[in-house]
CSV table of C-alpha atoms in Angstrom, one decimal:
chain,number,residue,atom,x,y,z
A,12,MET,CA,86.2,69.4,127.0
A,13,ASN,CA,85.1,66.4,124.9
A,14,PHE,CA,84.4,66.7,121.2
A,15,LEU,CA,80.6,66.6,121.4
A,16,ASP,CA,80.7,69.3,124.1
A,17,LEU,CA,82.9,71.4,121.8
A,18,VAL,CA,80.5,70.8,118.9
A,19,ASN,CA,77.6,71.8,121.0
A,20,ARG,CA,79.4,74.9,122.2
A,21,ARG,CA,80.2,76.2,118.7
A,22,GLN,CA,77.4,78.1,117.1
A,23,SER,CA,77.0,80.7,114.4
A,24,THR,CA,77.4,84.2,115.9
A,25,ARG,CA,75.9,87.1,113.9
A,26,LYS,CA,76.4,89.8,116.5
A,27,TYR,CA,79.9,90.8,117.6
A,28,ILE,CA,81.2,93.4,120.1
A,29,PRO,CA,83.1,95.8,117.8
A,30,GLY,CA,86.6,97.0,118.5
A,31,ARG,CA,88.0,93.8,119.9
A,32,ARG,CA,91.2,92.2,118.7
A,33,ILE,CA,92.2,88.5,118.5
A,34,PRO,CA,95.8,87.7,119.3
A,35,ARG,CA,97.7,86.4,116.3
A,36,GLU,CA,98.7,83.3,118.3
A,37,ALA,CA,95.0,82.4,118.7
A,38,LEU,CA,94.3,83.1,115.0
A,39,ASP,CA,97.3,80.9,114.1
A,40,ARG,CA,96.0,78.0,116.2
A,41,CYS,CA,92.7,78.2,114.3
A,42,LEU,CA,94.6,78.2,111.0
A,43,GLU,CA,96.8,75.3,112.3
A,44,ALA,CA,93.7,73.3,112.9
A,45,ALA,CA,92.5,74.0,109.4
A,46,ARG,CA,95.9,73.1,108.0
A,47,LEU,CA,95.8,69.7,109.5
A,48,ALA,CA,92.5,68.7,108.0
A,49,PRO,CA,92.3,65.7,105.8
A,50,SER,CA,91.6,66.0,102.0
A,51,ALA,CA,91.2,63.9,99.0
A,52,CYS,CA,94.6,62.5,97.9
A,53,ASN,CA,96.0,64.9,100.6
A,54,SER,CA,95.6,67.8,98.1
A,55,GLN,CA,95.0,70.4,100.8
A,56,PRO,CA,93.0,72.5,98.2
A,57,TRP,CA,92.7,75.6,100.4
A,58,SER,CA,94.4,78.9,101.3
A,59,PHE,CA,93.4,81.6,103.8
A,60,VAL,CA,93.8,85.3,103.7
A,61,VAL,CA,93.3,86.7,107.2
A,62,VAL,CA,92.5,90.3,107.8
A,63,ASP,CA,92.6,91.5,111.4
A,64,GLU,CA,93.6,95.2,111.3
A,65,PRO,CA,90.4,97.0,112.3
A,66,ALA,CA,90.3,99.3,109.4
A,67,GLN,CA,91.0,96.5,107.0
A,68,VAL,CA,88.3,94.3,108.5
A,69,ARG,CA,85.7,97.1,108.2
A,70,SER,CA,86.7,97.9,104.6
A,71,LEU,CA,86.7,94.2,103.6
A,72,ALA,CA,83.4,93.6,105.3
A,73,GLU,CA,82.0,96.7,103.6
A,74,ALA,CA,83.2,95.5,100.2
A,75,ALA,CA,81.9,92.0,100.9
A,76,CYS,CA,78.5,92.6,102.5
A,77,GLY,CA,78.0,96.4,102.7
A,78,HIS,CA,75.5,96.6,99.9
A,79,ALA,CA,72.5,94.8,98.4
A,80,PRO,CA,72.0,91.9,97.9
A,81,TYR,CA,74.5,91.0,100.5
A,82,ALA,CA,73.6,93.4,103.3
A,83,MET,CA,72.0,90.7,105.4
A,84,ASN,CA,75.6,89.8,106.3
A,85,LYS,CA,76.5,93.4,107.3
A,86,PHE,CA,77.2,92.1,110.9
A,87,ALA,CA,80.6,91.1,109.5
A,88,LEU,CA,81.6,94.8,110.0
A,89,ASP,CA,81.9,94.2,113.7
A,90,ALA,CA,84.0,91.1,113.4
A,91,SER,CA,87.6,91.1,114.8
A,92,ALA,CA,89.0,89.2,111.9
A,93,LEU,CA,87.8,87.9,108.6
A,94,VAL,CA,89.3,84.9,106.9
A,95,ALA,CA,88.8,84.6,103.1
A,96,VAL,CA,89.0,81.0,102.1
A,97,THR,CA,90.2,80.2,98.6
A,98,THR,CA,89.4,76.8,97.1
A,99,GLU,CA,92.5,75.7,95.3
A,100,LYS,CA,93.1,73.1,92.6
A,101,MET,CA,93.4,69.6,93.7
A,102,LYS,CA,96.2,67.2,92.8
A,103,LEU,CA,95.9,65.5,89.5
A,104,ALA,CA,94.7,62.1,91.0
A,105,ALA,CA,92.0,63.9,93.0
A,106,ARG,CA,91.0,65.9,90.0
A,107,LEU,CA,90.6,62.8,87.9
A,108,GLY,CA,88.7,61.0,90.7
A,109,ALA,CA,86.4,64.0,91.1
A,110,HIS,CA,85.8,64.2,87.4
A,111,PHE,CA,84.9,60.5,87.0
A,112,ARG,CA,82.8,60.5,90.2
A,113,GLY,CA,81.1,63.8,89.3
A,114,VAL,CA,81.8,65.4,92.7
A,115,GLN,CA,83.9,68.5,93.5
A,116,TYR,CA,85.8,66.9,96.4
A,117,SER,CA,87.8,70.1,96.9
A,118,LEU,CA,84.6,71.6,98.4
A,119,VAL,CA,84.2,68.7,100.8
A,120,ASP,CA,87.8,69.2,101.8
A,121,VAL,CA,87.3,73.0,102.4
A,122,GLY,CA,84.3,72.2,104.5
A,123,SER,CA,86.3,69.9,106.6
A,124,ALA,CA,89.2,72.4,107.0
A,125,CYS,CA,86.9,75.4,107.8
A,126,GLU,CA,85.1,73.3,110.4
A,127,HIS,CA,88.4,72.7,112.0
A,128,LEU,CA,89.0,76.4,112.0
A,129,VAL,CA,85.8,77.4,113.7
A,130,LEU,CA,85.9,74.5,116.2
A,131,GLN,CA,89.4,75.6,117.3
A,132,ALA,CA,88.0,79.1,117.5
A,133,ALA,CA,85.3,77.9,119.8
A,134,GLU,CA,87.9,76.2,121.9
A,135,GLU,CA,89.7,79.6,122.1
A,136,GLY,CA,86.4,81.3,123.1
A,137,ILE,CA,86.2,83.1,119.7
A,138,ALA,CA,82.8,83.3,118.1
A,139,SER,CA,82.5,82.6,114.4
A,140,CYS,CA,80.2,82.6,111.4
A,141,TRP,CA,80.6,81.1,107.9
A,142,LEU,CA,79.5,83.3,105.1
A,143,GLY,CA,78.9,82.0,101.6
A,144,TRP,CA,76.8,85.0,100.5
A,145,PHE,CA,79.0,88.0,99.7
A,146,ASP,CA,80.4,90.0,96.8
A,147,GLU,CA,83.2,87.7,95.8
A,148,SER,CA,84.7,89.9,93.1
A,149,ALA,CA,84.9,92.8,95.6
A,150,VAL,CA,86.6,90.6,98.1
A,151,LYS,CA,89.2,89.5,95.6
A,152,LYS,CA,89.8,93.0,94.6
A,153,ALA,CA,90.2,94.2,98.2
A,154,LEU,CA,92.6,91.3,98.9
A,155,GLY,CA,94.6,91.3,95.7
A,156,ILE,CA,93.4,87.7,95.0
A,157,PRO,CA,93.6,86.9,91.2
A,158,ARG,CA,90.3,87.0,89.4
A,159,GLY,CA,90.8,83.3,88.3
A,160,LYS,CA,90.7,82.1,91.9
A,161,LYS,CA,87.6,81.1,93.8
A,162,VAL,CA,86.9,82.6,97.2
A,163,ASP,CA,84.0,80.3,98.2
A,164,LEU,CA,83.8,81.3,101.9
A,165,LEU,CA,84.4,84.1,104.3
A,166,ILE,CA,84.7,83.3,108.0
A,167,CYS,CA,83.9,85.9,110.6
A,168,LEU,CA,85.7,85.7,113.9
A,169,GLY,CA,85.0,87.9,116.9
A,170,THR,CA,83.7,88.4,120.4
A,171,ALA,CA,80.0,87.3,120.7
A,172,ALA,CA,77.7,90.1,121.9
A,173,ASP,CA,75.7,87.4,123.6
A,174,GLU,CA,77.4,84.2,124.6
A,175,THR,CA,74.2,82.3,125.5
A,176,LEU,CA,74.1,78.9,123.8
A,177,ARG,CA,71.1,78.6,121.7
A,178,PRO,CA,69.5,75.1,121.4
A,179,LYS,CA,70.6,73.5,118.1
A,180,ASN,CA,67.8,73.2,115.6
A,181,ARG,CA,68.5,70.0,113.8
A,182,LYS,CA,66.7,67.0,112.2
A,183,SER,CA,66.5,64.0,114.6
A,184,LEU,CA,69.0,61.2,114.3
A,185,ASP,CA,66.2,58.9,113.0
A,186,GLU,CA,65.6,61.3,110.2
A,187,ILE,CA,69.1,61.3,108.9
A,188,ARG,CA,70.5,57.8,109.5
A,189,ARG,CA,69.4,54.2,109.2
A,190,TYR,CA,71.1,51.0,109.9
A,191,GLY,CA,71.4,48.1,107.6
A,192,ALA,CA,71.4,47.4,103.9
A,193,LYS,CA,68.1,47.5,101.9
A,194,ALA,CA,65.8,49.2,104.3
A,195,THR,CA,62.5,50.5,103.0
A,196,ARG,CA,63.2,54.1,104.0
B,2,MET,CA,91.9,66.0,125.1
B,3,ASN,CA,92.0,69.4,123.4
B,4,PHE,CA,90.8,69.9,119.9
B,5,LEU,CA,94.3,70.2,118.2
B,6,ASP,CA,95.3,67.0,120.0
B,7,LEU,CA,92.2,65.2,118.7
B,8,VAL,CA,92.9,66.6,115.2
B,9,ASN,CA,96.5,65.3,115.4
B,10,ARG,CA,95.3,61.9,116.7
B,11,ARG,CA,92.8,61.3,113.9
B,12,GLN,CA,94.4,59.9,110.8
B,13,SER,CA,93.3,57.9,107.7
B,14,THR,CA,93.5,54.2,108.5
B,15,ARG,CA,93.7,51.8,105.5
B,16,LYS,CA,94.4,48.6,107.4
B,17,TYR,CA,91.8,47.2,109.9
B,18,ILE,CA,91.7,44.2,112.1
B,19,PRO,CA,88.9,42.2,110.6
B,20,GLY,CA,86.1,40.7,112.7
B,21,ARG,CA,85.7,43.5,115.2
B,22,ARG,CA,82.4,45.1,116.0
B,23,ILE,CA,81.7,48.7,117.1
B,24,PRO,CA,78.9,49.1,119.7
B,25,ARG,CA,75.9,50.9,118.2
B,26,GLU,CA,76.1,53.5,121.0
B,27,ALA,CA,79.5,54.5,119.8
B,28,LEU,CA,78.4,54.6,116.2
B,29,ASP,CA,75.4,56.7,117.2
B,30,ARG,CA,77.7,59.2,119.0
B,31,CYS,CA,79.6,59.6,115.7
B,32,LEU,CA,76.4,60.2,113.8
B,33,GLU,CA,75.2,62.6,116.6
B,34,ALA,CA,78.4,64.6,116.0
B,35,ALA,CA,77.7,64.7,112.3
B,36,ARG,CA,74.0,65.6,112.9
B,37,LEU,CA,75.1,68.7,114.9
B,38,ALA,CA,77.3,70.1,112.1
B,39,PRO,CA,76.5,73.6,110.7
B,40,SER,CA,75.3,74.0,107.2
B,41,ALA,CA,74.3,76.7,104.8
B,42,CYS,CA,70.9,78.0,105.8
B,43,ASN,CA,70.8,75.1,108.2
B,44,SER,CA,69.8,72.8,105.3
B,45,GLN,CA,71.5,69.7,106.8
B,46,PRO,CA,71.9,68.3,103.3
B,47,TRP,CA,73.1,64.8,104.4
B,48,SER,CA,71.9,61.4,105.3
B,49,PHE,CA,73.7,58.3,106.4
B,50,VAL,CA,73.2,54.6,105.9
B,51,VAL,CA,75.3,52.6,108.3
B,52,VAL,CA,76.1,49.0,107.7
B,53,ASP,CA,77.6,47.1,110.7
B,54,GLU,CA,76.6,43.5,110.3
B,55,PRO,CA,79.8,41.7,109.3
B,56,ALA,CA,78.3,39.9,106.3
B,57,GLN,CA,76.7,43.2,105.1
B,58,VAL,CA,79.9,45.1,105.5
B,59,ARG,CA,81.8,42.7,103.4
B,60,SER,CA,79.2,42.5,100.7
B,61,LEU,CA,78.9,46.3,100.6
B,62,ALA,CA,82.7,46.7,100.5
B,63,GLU,CA,82.9,44.1,97.8
B,64,ALA,CA,80.3,45.9,95.7
B,65,ALA,CA,81.9,49.3,96.3
B,66,CYS,CA,85.6,48.5,95.9
B,67,GLY,CA,86.0,44.8,95.2
B,68,HIS,CA,86.8,45.3,91.5
B,69,ALA,CA,88.8,47.5,89.1
B,70,PRO,CA,89.1,50.4,89.0
B,71,TYR,CA,88.2,50.7,92.7
B,72,ALA,CA,90.2,47.8,94.1
B,73,MET,CA,92.8,50.1,95.7
B,74,ASN,CA,90.2,50.6,98.4
B,75,LYS,CA,89.6,46.9,99.0
B,76,PHE,CA,90.9,47.4,102.6
B,77,ALA,CA,87.3,48.5,103.3
B,78,LEU,CA,86.4,44.7,103.4
B,79,ASP,CA,88.0,44.6,106.8
B,80,ALA,CA,86.2,47.6,108.3
B,81,SER,CA,83.8,47.1,111.2
B,82,ALA,CA,81.2,49.5,109.7
B,83,LEU,CA,80.7,51.5,106.6
B,84,VAL,CA,78.7,54.7,106.4
B,85,ALA,CA,77.3,55.7,103.0
B,86,VAL,CA,76.9,59.4,103.0
B,87,THR,CA,74.2,60.9,100.8
B,88,THR,CA,74.3,64.5,99.8
B,89,GLU,CA,70.8,65.8,99.9
B,90,LYS,CA,69.1,68.8,98.4
B,91,MET,CA,69.5,72.1,100.2
B,92,LYS,CA,66.7,74.4,101.3
B,93,LEU,CA,65.5,76.8,98.6
B,94,ALA,CA,67.4,79.8,100.0
B,95,ALA,CA,70.7,77.8,100.1
B,96,ARG,CA,70.0,76.5,96.6
B,97,LEU,CA,69.5,80.0,95.2
B,98,GLY,CA,72.6,81.2,97.0
B,99,ALA,CA,74.6,78.3,95.7
B,100,HIS,CA,73.3,78.9,92.2
B,101,PHE,CA,74.2,82.6,92.2
B,102,ARG,CA,77.6,82.1,93.8
B,103,GLY,CA,78.4,79.1,91.6
B,104,VAL,CA,79.4,77.0,94.6
B,105,GLN,CA,77.7,73.7,95.6
B,106,TYR,CA,77.6,74.5,99.3
B,107,SER,CA,76.0,71.2,100.1
B,108,LEU,CA,79.4,69.6,99.6
B,109,VAL,CA,81.0,72.0,102.0
B,110,ASP,CA,78.3,71.1,104.5
B,111,VAL,CA,78.8,67.3,104.0
B,112,GLY,CA,82.6,67.8,104.5
B,113,SER,CA,81.9,69.5,107.8
B,114,ALA,CA,79.5,66.8,109.0
B,115,CYS,CA,81.7,63.9,107.9
B,116,GLU,CA,84.7,65.5,109.6
B,117,HIS,CA,82.6,65.7,112.8
B,118,LEU,CA,81.8,62.0,112.3
B,119,VAL,CA,85.5,60.9,112.0
B,120,LEU,CA,86.7,63.2,114.8
B,121,GLN,CA,84.1,61.7,117.2
B,122,ALA,CA,85.2,58.3,116.0
B,123,ALA,CA,88.8,59.2,116.8
B,124,GLU,CA,87.7,60.3,120.3
B,125,GLU,CA,86.1,56.8,120.7
B,126,GLY,CA,89.3,55.1,119.6
B,127,ILE,CA,87.7,54.1,116.3
B,128,ALA,CA,89.9,54.3,113.2
B,129,SER,CA,88.4,55.8,110.0
B,130,CYS,CA,89.0,56.5,106.4
B,131,TRP,CA,87.0,58.6,103.9
B,132,LEU,CA,86.5,57.1,100.5
B,133,GLY,CA,85.4,59.0,97.5
B,134,TRP,CA,86.5,56.5,94.9
B,135,PHE,CA,84.1,53.6,94.8
B,136,ASP,CA,81.3,52.1,92.6
B,137,GLU,CA,78.5,54.4,93.5
B,138,SER,CA,75.8,52.7,91.5
B,139,ALA,CA,76.7,49.3,93.1
B,140,VAL,CA,76.5,50.9,96.5
B,141,LYS,CA,73.1,52.4,95.8
B,142,LYS,CA,71.9,49.1,94.6
B,143,ALA,CA,73.2,47.2,97.7
B,144,LEU,CA,71.7,49.7,100.0
B,145,GLY,CA,68.4,50.3,98.2
B,146,ILE,CA,69.2,54.0,97.7
B,147,PRO,CA,67.2,55.5,94.8
B,148,ARG,CA,69.3,56.0,91.6
B,149,GLY,CA,68.5,59.8,91.6
B,150,LYS,CA,70.3,60.3,95.0
B,151,LYS,CA,74.1,61.0,95.2
B,152,VAL,CA,76.2,58.9,97.5
B,153,ASP,CA,79.4,61.1,97.4
B,154,LEU,CA,81.3,59.4,100.2
B,155,LEU,CA,81.8,56.2,102.1
B,156,ILE,CA,83.3,56.3,105.5
B,157,CYS,CA,85.1,53.2,106.8
B,158,LEU,CA,85.2,52.7,110.6
B,159,GLY,CA,87.1,50.0,112.3
B,160,THR,CA,90.0,48.9,114.5
B,161,ALA,CA,93.4,50.0,113.3
B,162,ALA,CA,95.8,47.2,112.7
B,163,ASP,CA,98.6,49.7,113.6
B,164,GLU,CA,97.8,52.5,116.0
B,165,THR,CA,101.1,54.3,115.5
B,166,LEU,CA,100.5,58.0,114.7
B,167,ARG,CA,102.2,58.9,111.5
B,168,PRO,CA,103.5,62.5,111.2
B,169,LYS,CA,101.0,64.6,109.2
B,170,ASN,CA,102.3,65.5,105.8
B,171,ARG,CA,100.9,69.0,105.2
B,172,LYS,CA,101.9,72.3,103.6
B,173,SER,CA,103.4,74.7,106.1
B,174,LEU,CA,101.2,77.4,107.6
B,175,ASP,CA,103.2,80.0,105.6
B,176,GLU,CA,102.2,78.3,102.4
B,177,ILE,CA,98.5,78.4,103.0
B,178,ARG,CA,97.8,81.6,104.9
B,179,ARG,CA,98.8,85.3,104.8
B,180,TYR,CA,97.8,88.2,106.9
B,181,GLY,CA,96.5,91.5,105.6
B,182,ALA,CA,94.8,92.8,102.6
B,183,LYS,CA,96.8,93.3,99.4
B,184,ALA,CA,99.9,91.3,100.1
B,185,THR,CA,102.2,90.5,97.2
B,186,ARG,CA,101.9,86.7,97.6
């Protein structure tokens, strides 16, 4: 499968068949893809807590999204695994660069790593969804993650209840790129 | 090529053979991959200005990295194309979510889109490097990008002077992931 095919095949899945397990070997390949992602000054400012025991998945999902105002993401209760993604401190050089440039590059890096994770999942036939909207402090409590850490994302992994590929709803290429310096647009 | 192979093949290239051109069709496939990236509330908070005329590339690279304290990235002068990546405003729902969660999710999204771009480049045999450290206001001036916009990244694309794959220097899997709620680590 070429890369664009993989990109087209991967989509956000918000309905999973409950009760399915994902082999640890497959989960580890997803994490391996994330591990190899590039990052500013090679800081690798990420860590992952993976929950895949059914009772733990449900209890984490319940803590994360079981209540208002997060209940729109309650579909996470049917995931096979949840990955809590912690954004870690960058190396000093990257922190200085980020400071002077006014950009939190660790978030860019985490975006890149998590996209590797879900693309590898797609290649494994595992459906996925990123969640940014969840009760972070409840997640940290459930996972024993220190309060000072930032859990910016949860990734749901599971078996799609419906594997039909939806057409991707995106801006056109002309809307998002132009060629050449000094265009009018 | 499977996804992990592609991830392993893609590396940051800081030495390009000058004077090479990249066909627009190939550049557009890279941008197409970026276009299809997922984003919070499907905001697609990105836009790309691509410079591929040799004189424009050199003049943009000179403006971006030709002088202290950015001269460490002067290798960009030999790139075949430069992509200035603008982080755009998210949709209202995403902005509210980002506000309440204290996370600038648009940067996560841009990280995901740019990683798509460089992975597609790798598949095309095009070498790449992300730059975060450059003179942003000079870039905006050179490209006619309004001062209020944020150009958080420049991506260099070109022909690698040395195609040898370097081993990836990364933390081990055990250092970045654990399984199960409430571990001691």
